[in-house]
Tab-separated table of C-alpha atoms in Angstrom:
chain	number	residue	atom	x	y	z
V	2	MET	CA	-1.069	-4.461	-50.765
V	3	THR	CA	2.170	-4.657	-52.684
V	4	ASP	CA	2.485	-7.254	-55.452
V	5	GLU	CA	4.927	-9.202	-53.274
V	6	THR	CA	2.501	-9.222	-50.360
V	7	ALA	CA	-0.359	-10.352	-52.571
V	8	GLU	CA	1.758	-13.199	-53.907
V	9	ALA	CA	2.701	-14.311	-50.396
V	10	ALA	CA	-0.913	-14.046	-49.255
V	11	GLN	CA	-2.069	-16.331	-52.037
V	12	GLY	CA	0.554	-18.923	-51.179
V	13	ALA	CA	2.058	-18.690	-54.653
V	14	GLY	CA	4.573	-21.304	-55.615
V	15	ASP	CA	3.416	-24.204	-53.470
V	16	GLY	CA	1.373	-25.654	-56.339
V	17	VAL	CA	-1.341	-26.978	-53.988
V	18	ALA	CA	-4.649	-25.235	-53.436
V	19	PRO	CA	-5.419	-25.162	-49.688
V	20	ASP	CA	-8.753	-26.281	-48.307
V	21	PRO	CA	-11.415	-23.574	-48.104
V	22	VAL	CA	-11.734	-21.622	-44.852
V	23	THR	CA	-15.121	-22.027	-43.173
V	24	VAL	CA	-16.629	-18.677	-42.196
V	25	LEU	CA	-19.715	-18.503	-39.990
V	26	TYR	CA	-21.054	-15.068	-40.898
V	27	VAL	CA	-23.542	-13.289	-38.641
V	28	CYS	CA	-25.710	-11.217	-40.948
V	29	GLY	CA	-28.601	-8.857	-40.255
V	30	MET	CA	-29.499	-5.427	-38.959
V	31	PRO	CA	-27.164	-3.744	-36.435
V	32	ARG	CA	-28.507	-3.433	-32.854
V	33	SER	CA	-30.063	-6.907	-33.089
V	34	GLY	CA	-27.896	-8.643	-30.492
V	35	SER	CA	-25.210	-9.691	-32.957
V	36	THR	CA	-22.244	-8.911	-30.681
V	37	LEU	CA	-23.757	-10.978	-27.887
V	38	LEU	CA	-24.302	-13.821	-30.356
V	39	ASP	CA	-20.755	-13.432	-31.696
V	40	LEU	CA	-19.286	-13.849	-28.214
V	41	MET	CA	-21.319	-17.008	-27.592
V	42	LEU	CA	-20.397	-18.493	-30.972
V	43	GLY	CA	-16.759	-17.869	-30.101
V	44	GLN	CA	-17.217	-20.301	-27.185
V	45	PHE	CA	-18.171	-23.130	-29.569
V	46	VAL	CA	-15.688	-25.969	-29.968
V	47	GLY	CA	-13.378	-25.200	-32.911
V	48	HIS	CA	-14.696	-21.647	-33.458
V	49	CYS	CA	-12.928	-18.275	-33.199
V	50	ASP	CA	-14.901	-15.013	-33.105
V	51	VAL	CA	-13.287	-11.850	-34.477
V	52	GLY	CA	-16.145	-9.357	-34.225
V	53	GLU	CA	-16.909	-7.157	-37.238
V	54	LEU	CA	-13.964	-7.903	-39.497
V	55	PHE	CA	-15.026	-5.346	-42.124
V	56	TYR	CA	-13.858	-2.599	-39.743
V	57	LEU	CA	-10.442	-4.113	-39.018
V	58	TRP	CA	-8.692	-1.812	-41.492
V	59	GLN	CA	-10.121	1.370	-40.001
V	60	SER	CA	-10.469	0.477	-36.311
V	61	GLY	CA	-7.382	-1.712	-36.057
V	62	VAL	CA	-4.691	-1.014	-38.635
V	63	GLU	CA	-5.388	2.703	-39.142
V	64	ARG	CA	-6.707	3.985	-35.787
V	65	ASN	CA	-5.226	1.400	-33.423
V	66	PHE	CA	-8.357	1.058	-31.290
V	67	ARG	CA	-8.529	-1.529	-28.530
V	68	CYS	CA	-9.126	-5.215	-29.206
V	69	ALA	CA	-11.660	-7.052	-27.033
V	70	CYS	CA	-8.694	-8.532	-25.153
V	71	GLY	CA	-7.999	-5.015	-23.819
V	72	GLU	CA	-4.816	-4.335	-25.788
V	73	HIS	CA	-4.534	-1.758	-28.509
V	74	PHE	CA	-4.445	-3.372	-31.948
V	75	ASP	CA	-0.703	-2.918	-32.491
V	76	ALA	CA	0.048	-4.502	-29.100
V	77	CYS	CA	-2.281	-7.494	-29.436
V	78	PRO	CA	-0.178	-10.647	-30.021
V	79	PHE	CA	-3.056	-12.392	-31.769
V	80	TRP	CA	-3.608	-9.718	-34.402
V	81	GLY	CA	0.123	-9.178	-34.777
V	82	GLU	CA	0.601	-12.819	-35.743
V	83	VAL	CA	-2.474	-12.757	-38.012
V	84	GLY	CA	-1.021	-9.795	-39.916
V	85	ARG	CA	2.357	-11.470	-40.239
V	86	ARG	CA	0.910	-14.690	-41.611
V	87	ALA	CA	-1.599	-13.033	-43.922
V	88	TYR	CA	0.495	-10.211	-45.399
V	89	GLY	CA	3.991	-10.322	-43.953
V	90	GLY	CA	2.945	-7.716	-41.379
V	91	TRP	CA	0.377	-4.911	-41.193
V	92	SER	CA	3.019	-2.427	-42.335
V	93	GLN	CA	2.753	-4.014	-45.783
V	94	ILE	CA	-0.860	-2.834	-46.055
V	95	ASP	CA	-1.803	0.493	-47.658
V	96	VAL	CA	-4.872	1.219	-45.524
V	97	ALA	CA	-6.066	4.134	-47.663
V	98	ASP	CA	-5.960	1.883	-50.724
V	99	VAL	CA	-7.838	-0.909	-48.916
V	100	ARG	CA	-10.567	1.431	-47.705
V	101	ALA	CA	-10.959	2.911	-51.182
V	102	LEU	CA	-11.274	-0.627	-52.543
V	103	GLN	CA	-13.923	-1.405	-49.911
V	104	SER	CA	-15.963	1.628	-50.903
V	105	ARG	CA	-15.927	0.541	-54.545
V	106	VAL	CA	-16.892	-3.070	-53.862
V	107	ASP	CA	-18.351	-3.756	-50.410
V	108	ALA	CA	-21.593	-1.746	-50.320
V	109	THR	CA	-25.298	-2.493	-50.552
V	110	SER	CA	-25.563	-0.569	-53.821
V	111	LYS	CA	-22.962	-2.901	-55.350
V	112	ILE	CA	-24.857	-6.154	-54.709
V	113	PRO	CA	-26.271	-6.335	-58.289
V	114	LEU	CA	-22.679	-6.155	-59.574
V	115	ILE	CA	-21.450	-8.669	-56.983
V	116	VAL	CA	-24.106	-11.124	-58.168
V	117	ASN	CA	-23.284	-10.432	-61.821
V	118	PRO	CA	-19.729	-9.009	-61.977
V	119	GLY	CA	-19.644	-9.556	-65.729
V	120	MET	CA	-21.647	-6.348	-66.036
V	121	SER	CA	-18.459	-4.345	-65.411
V	122	THR	CA	-14.877	-5.352	-66.173
V	123	ALA	CA	-13.485	-2.749	-63.782
V	124	PHE	CA	-15.754	-3.929	-60.971
V	125	ARG	CA	-14.835	-7.566	-61.572
V	126	ARG	CA	-11.165	-6.624	-61.286
V	127	ASP	CA	-11.775	-4.811	-58.001
V	128	LEU	CA	-13.925	-7.667	-56.694
V	129	ASP	CA	-11.241	-10.258	-57.453
V	130	ARG	CA	-8.642	-8.094	-55.742
V	131	TYR	CA	-10.850	-7.676	-52.671
V	132	VAL	CA	-11.377	-11.441	-52.412
V	133	GLU	CA	-7.613	-11.970	-52.724
V	134	LEU	CA	-7.135	-9.539	-49.838
V	135	LEU	CA	-9.731	-11.116	-47.530
V	136	THR	CA	-9.069	-14.809	-48.079
V	137	PRO	CA	-5.599	-14.900	-46.462
V	138	LEU	CA	-6.966	-12.832	-43.569
V	139	TYR	CA	-9.628	-15.415	-42.696
V	140	ARG	CA	-7.107	-18.212	-43.234
V	141	ALA	CA	-4.579	-16.572	-40.906
V	142	VAL	CA	-7.228	-16.143	-38.186
V	143	ALA	CA	-8.001	-19.857	-38.413
V	144	GLU	CA	-4.317	-20.813	-38.307
V	145	VAL	CA	-3.354	-18.558	-35.399
V	146	SER	CA	-6.386	-19.503	-33.308
V	147	GLY	CA	-6.287	-23.188	-34.239
V	148	ALA	CA	-10.010	-22.971	-35.029
V	149	ARG	CA	-11.852	-24.758	-37.801
V	150	VAL	CA	-14.485	-22.025	-38.114
V	151	VAL	CA	-13.999	-18.235	-38.164
V	152	VAL	CA	-16.977	-16.280	-36.779
V	153	ASP	CA	-17.417	-12.859	-38.408
V	154	SER	CA	-20.279	-10.675	-37.131
V	155	THR	CA	-19.865	-7.854	-39.660
V	156	LYS	CA	-23.587	-8.192	-40.565
V	157	ARG	CA	-23.267	-6.350	-43.901
V	158	PRO	CA	-25.181	-8.238	-46.632
V	159	SER	CA	-22.728	-7.015	-49.276
V	160	LEU	CA	-19.792	-8.776	-47.598
V	161	ALA	CA	-21.871	-11.953	-47.288
V	162	TYR	CA	-22.557	-11.863	-51.034
V	163	ILE	CA	-18.845	-11.361	-51.702
V	164	LEU	CA	-17.786	-14.251	-49.469
V	165	ALA	CA	-20.387	-16.476	-51.132
V	166	ARG	CA	-18.495	-16.009	-54.417
V	167	ALA	CA	-14.999	-16.476	-52.952
V	168	PRO	CA	-13.612	-19.843	-54.127
V	169	GLN	CA	-11.545	-20.422	-50.963
V	170	ILE	CA	-14.310	-19.461	-48.501
V	171	ASP	CA	-16.871	-21.992	-47.258
V	172	LEU	CA	-19.650	-19.646	-46.139
V	173	ARG	CA	-22.354	-20.455	-43.578
V	174	LEU	CA	-24.893	-17.786	-42.509
V	175	VAL	CA	-26.549	-16.953	-39.206
V	176	HIS	CA	-29.380	-14.540	-39.971
V	177	VAL	CA	-30.013	-12.617	-36.735
V	178	LEU	CA	-33.293	-10.737	-36.268
V	179	ARG	CA	-34.838	-8.464	-33.674
V	180	ASP	CA	-38.224	-6.757	-33.506
V	181	PRO	CA	-37.735	-3.659	-35.704
V	182	ARG	CA	-39.329	-1.409	-33.076
V	183	GLY	CA	-36.662	-2.525	-30.608
V	184	VAL	CA	-33.944	-1.971	-33.237
V	185	ALA	CA	-35.225	1.538	-34.026
V	186	TYR	CA	-35.454	2.434	-30.340
V	187	SER	CA	-31.849	1.315	-29.844
V	188	TRP	CA	-30.702	3.457	-32.785
V	189	SER	CA	-32.457	6.481	-31.233
V	190	GLN	CA	-30.517	6.249	-27.984
V	191	VAL	CA	-27.215	7.848	-26.984
V	192	VAL	CA	-24.911	4.897	-26.222
V	193	GLU	CA	-21.471	5.642	-24.788
V	194	LEU	CA	-18.566	3.399	-25.807
V	195	PRO	CA	-15.557	2.304	-23.739
V	196	GLU	CA	-12.468	4.498	-23.959
V	197	GLY	CA	-10.127	3.668	-26.814
V	198	THR	CA	-12.711	1.840	-28.932
V	199	SER	CA	-14.045	4.668	-31.133
V	200	ALA	CA	-13.280	8.152	-32.366
V	201	LYS	CA	-16.556	9.764	-31.261
V	202	GLY	CA	-16.923	7.938	-27.960
V	203	ARG	CA	-20.505	6.923	-28.706
V	204	MET	CA	-22.457	4.812	-31.168
V	205	ASN	CA	-24.148	6.371	-34.182
V	206	GLN	CA	-27.831	7.339	-34.118
V	207	ARG	CA	-30.421	6.985	-36.887
V	208	SER	CA	-33.949	8.182	-37.484
V	209	ALA	CA	-36.926	5.845	-37.143
V	210	ARG	CA	-37.710	6.122	-40.857
V	211	LEU	CA	-34.192	5.246	-42.000
V	212	THR	CA	-33.914	2.374	-39.516
V	213	ALA	CA	-37.250	0.904	-40.618
V	214	ARG	CA	-36.297	1.088	-44.285
V	215	ARG	CA	-32.932	-0.532	-43.604
V	216	TRP	CA	-34.533	-3.268	-41.481
V	217	VAL	CA	-36.692	-4.291	-44.427
V	218	THR	CA	-33.992	-4.120	-47.096
V	219	VAL	CA	-31.214	-5.759	-45.068
V	220	ASN	CA	-33.326	-8.720	-43.970
V	221	ALA	CA	-34.749	-9.174	-47.467
V	222	MET	CA	-31.224	-9.279	-48.919
V	223	VAL	CA	-30.062	-11.829	-46.347
V	224	ALA	CA	-33.066	-14.048	-47.048
V	225	ALA	CA	-32.381	-13.812	-50.793
V	226	LEU	CA	-28.818	-15.012	-50.263
V	227	GLY	CA	-30.151	-18.007	-48.350
V	228	ARG	CA	-32.384	-18.835	-51.304
V	229	ARG	CA	-29.278	-18.873	-53.509
V	230	GLY	CA	-28.066	-21.964	-51.652
V	231	VAL	CA	-25.878	-20.599	-48.856
V	232	PRO	CA	-26.460	-22.729	-45.687
V	233	ARG	CA	-28.369	-20.559	-43.240
V	234	VAL	CA	-29.982	-20.573	-39.800
V	235	THR	CA	-32.371	-17.762	-38.828
V	236	VAL	CA	-32.325	-16.752	-35.154
V	237	ARG	CA	-34.444	-14.120	-33.433
V	238	TYR	CA	-32.742	-12.197	-30.622
V	239	GLU	CA	-35.790	-12.666	-28.410
V	240	ASP	CA	-35.703	-16.456	-28.830
V	241	LEU	CA	-31.941	-16.564	-28.314
V	242	VAL	CA	-32.228	-14.877	-24.911
V	243	ARG	CA	-35.246	-16.929	-23.806
V	244	ASP	CA	-33.897	-20.294	-24.987
V	245	PRO	CA	-30.148	-19.970	-25.621
V	246	ARG	CA	-29.484	-23.714	-25.574
V	247	GLY	CA	-32.142	-24.467	-28.165
V	248	GLU	CA	-31.192	-21.626	-30.518
V	249	LEU	CA	-27.441	-22.133	-30.228
V	250	GLY	CA	-27.934	-25.848	-30.794
V	251	ARG	CA	-29.495	-25.095	-34.172
V	252	ILE	CA	-26.502	-22.942	-35.090
V	253	ALA	CA	-24.007	-25.553	-33.875
V	254	ALA	CA	-25.548	-28.069	-36.267
V	255	LEU	CA	-24.672	-25.711	-39.132
V	256	THR	CA	-20.929	-26.303	-38.686
V	257	ALA	CA	-20.891	-29.775	-37.081
V	258	ASP	CA	-19.599	-31.274	-40.335
V	259	VAL	CA	-16.550	-28.996	-40.135
V	260	THR	CA	-15.689	-29.367	-36.444
V	261	GLY	CA	-16.584	-33.065	-36.328
V	262	VAL	CA	-18.636	-32.648	-33.150
V	263	VAL	CA	-22.117	-31.627	-32.118
V	264	ASP	CA	-21.186	-28.879	-29.672
V	265	PRO	CA	-22.280	-29.746	-26.109
V	266	LEU	CA	-22.620	-26.021	-25.248
V	267	GLU	CA	-20.935	-26.618	-21.907
V	268	PHE	CA	-20.155	-22.907	-21.561
V	269	LEU	CA	-23.868	-22.210	-20.963
V	270	ARG	CA	-25.277	-22.219	-17.425
V	271	ASP	CA	-29.020	-21.639	-17.695
V	272	ASN	CA	-29.232	-17.956	-18.717
V	273	GLU	CA	-25.552	-17.137	-18.186
V	274	PHE	CA	-22.253	-17.817	-19.898
V	275	GLU	CA	-18.639	-17.041	-19.120
V	276	GLN	CA	-16.912	-14.672	-21.499
V	277	ALA	CA	-13.601	-16.496	-21.571
V	278	GLY	CA	-11.769	-14.086	-23.876
V	279	SER	CA	-12.151	-12.693	-27.368
V	280	HIS	CA	-10.166	-10.822	-29.988
V	281	ALA	CA	-13.192	-9.102	-31.522
V	282	VAL	CA	-11.685	-6.180	-33.400
V	283	ALA	CA	-14.915	-4.167	-33.663
V	284	GLY	CA	-18.514	-4.464	-32.520
V	285	GLY	CA	-20.877	-3.528	-29.707
V	286	ARG	CA	-19.581	-2.399	-26.333
V	287	ILE	CA	-20.358	-5.767	-24.726
V	288	ARG	CA	-17.334	-7.212	-26.550
V	289	MET	CA	-15.094	-5.442	-24.022
V	290	ARG	CA	-16.648	-7.260	-21.056
V	291	SER	CA	-15.117	-10.284	-19.375
V	292	GLY	CA	-16.426	-12.789	-16.874
V	293	PRO	CA	-20.060	-13.904	-16.489
V	294	ILE	CA	-22.622	-12.409	-18.877
V	295	THR	CA	-26.291	-12.837	-18.019
V	296	LEU	CA	-28.784	-13.185	-20.853
V	297	ALA	CA	-31.659	-10.808	-20.149
V	298	LEU	CA	-34.283	-9.731	-22.662
V	299	ASP	CA	-34.011	-6.001	-23.391
V	300	GLU	CA	-37.462	-4.708	-24.340
V	301	LYS	CA	-37.356	-1.222	-22.892
V	302	TRP	CA	-38.790	-0.012	-26.178
V	303	ARG	CA	-42.198	-1.404	-25.181
V	304	ARG	CA	-42.298	1.052	-22.266
V	305	GLU	CA	-40.159	3.960	-23.413
V	306	TYR	CA	-40.373	4.310	-27.211
V	307	ALA	CA	-42.454	7.352	-28.181
V	308	PRO	CA	-45.789	6.422	-29.834
V	309	GLY	CA	-45.146	8.388	-33.047
V	310	PRO	CA	-41.895	6.771	-34.224
V	311	ARG	CA	-42.987	3.423	-32.816
V	312	ARG	CA	-46.118	3.436	-35.003
V	313	LEU	CA	-44.108	4.630	-38.013
V	314	VAL	CA	-41.628	1.745	-37.685
V	315	GLY	CA	-44.465	-0.714	-37.145
V	316	ALA	CA	-46.265	0.432	-40.299
V	317	MET	CA	-43.172	0.487	-42.527
V	318	THR	CA	-42.023	-2.997	-41.471
V	319	TRP	CA	-45.425	-4.657	-41.092
V	320	PRO	CA	-45.425	-7.268	-43.921
V	321	LEU	CA	-41.892	-8.582	-43.304
V	322	ARG	CA	-42.239	-8.219	-39.543
V	323	ARG	CA	-45.264	-10.533	-39.537
V	324	ARG	CA	-43.414	-13.054	-41.690
V	325	TYR	CA	-40.797	-13.386	-38.952
V	326	GLY	CA	-43.394	-13.694	-36.205
V	327	TYR	CA	-43.351	-10.124	-34.875
V	328	ARG	CA	-47.052	-9.382	-34.616
């Protein structure tokens, strides 16, 4: 960002600090049903879902991939207005500089410094600059959508730790879980993506060992953030699909003080909901769907996952898996 853009983004000169922006952050391991949850949370009264906002700079501003509304990023009226309000337009953003800043700040390895930025003056400077970049983005999403709560399903623990320190962000966490054997099976599969939503045309794949290790570390880091006082609700994918009204009701209570209502969840019809439109800028392929979406438990891994990697994942995740009820 230019100095002028940064000044405009911070609302310099008005002399009045705005109210914090409430962000409902979906955090956890990828392939745990987070995009499905994001779409449902976007149906809540006073909520706006934006998908995985961390990837906006790469997927949207730089590569011009398609928004969940179907338009390419530069043709989406919603994101065009968000960019104008946040930065005076996306053309004011140096994407290479932003992505370099992300790599220096927003990573799992940086969490010790995020928690204690006094350890490094240079890191503290980068962290402050990153917060100054993100805060007007969340605020602009809220203003353009008219929502009281911005739903971000980025999932990265590092971004959650950063937002927890941001003075103008009111952070609430949804910790989403899925049986690690199901997560590992999903990461082993070749999953094609809709045209215009990725460079490779398919989702990344990971080994069973790497997925199991990440499942343990990611969920441990999310739980630790909850213990630091960030309001949090833990939801298992399996419970969400079996009892969507009960699980979503617990999440709705997390932001009822902001919206002023206990959400009636009228968009739910038994095990189905209507995808009424989203501007999710990145996320799973289901974000590109419209119309009725049926909630059906995906446990193909129980039948199709090879015994070797399945046992490996089970052994590596056993203590934490049992703690979350996956026996």
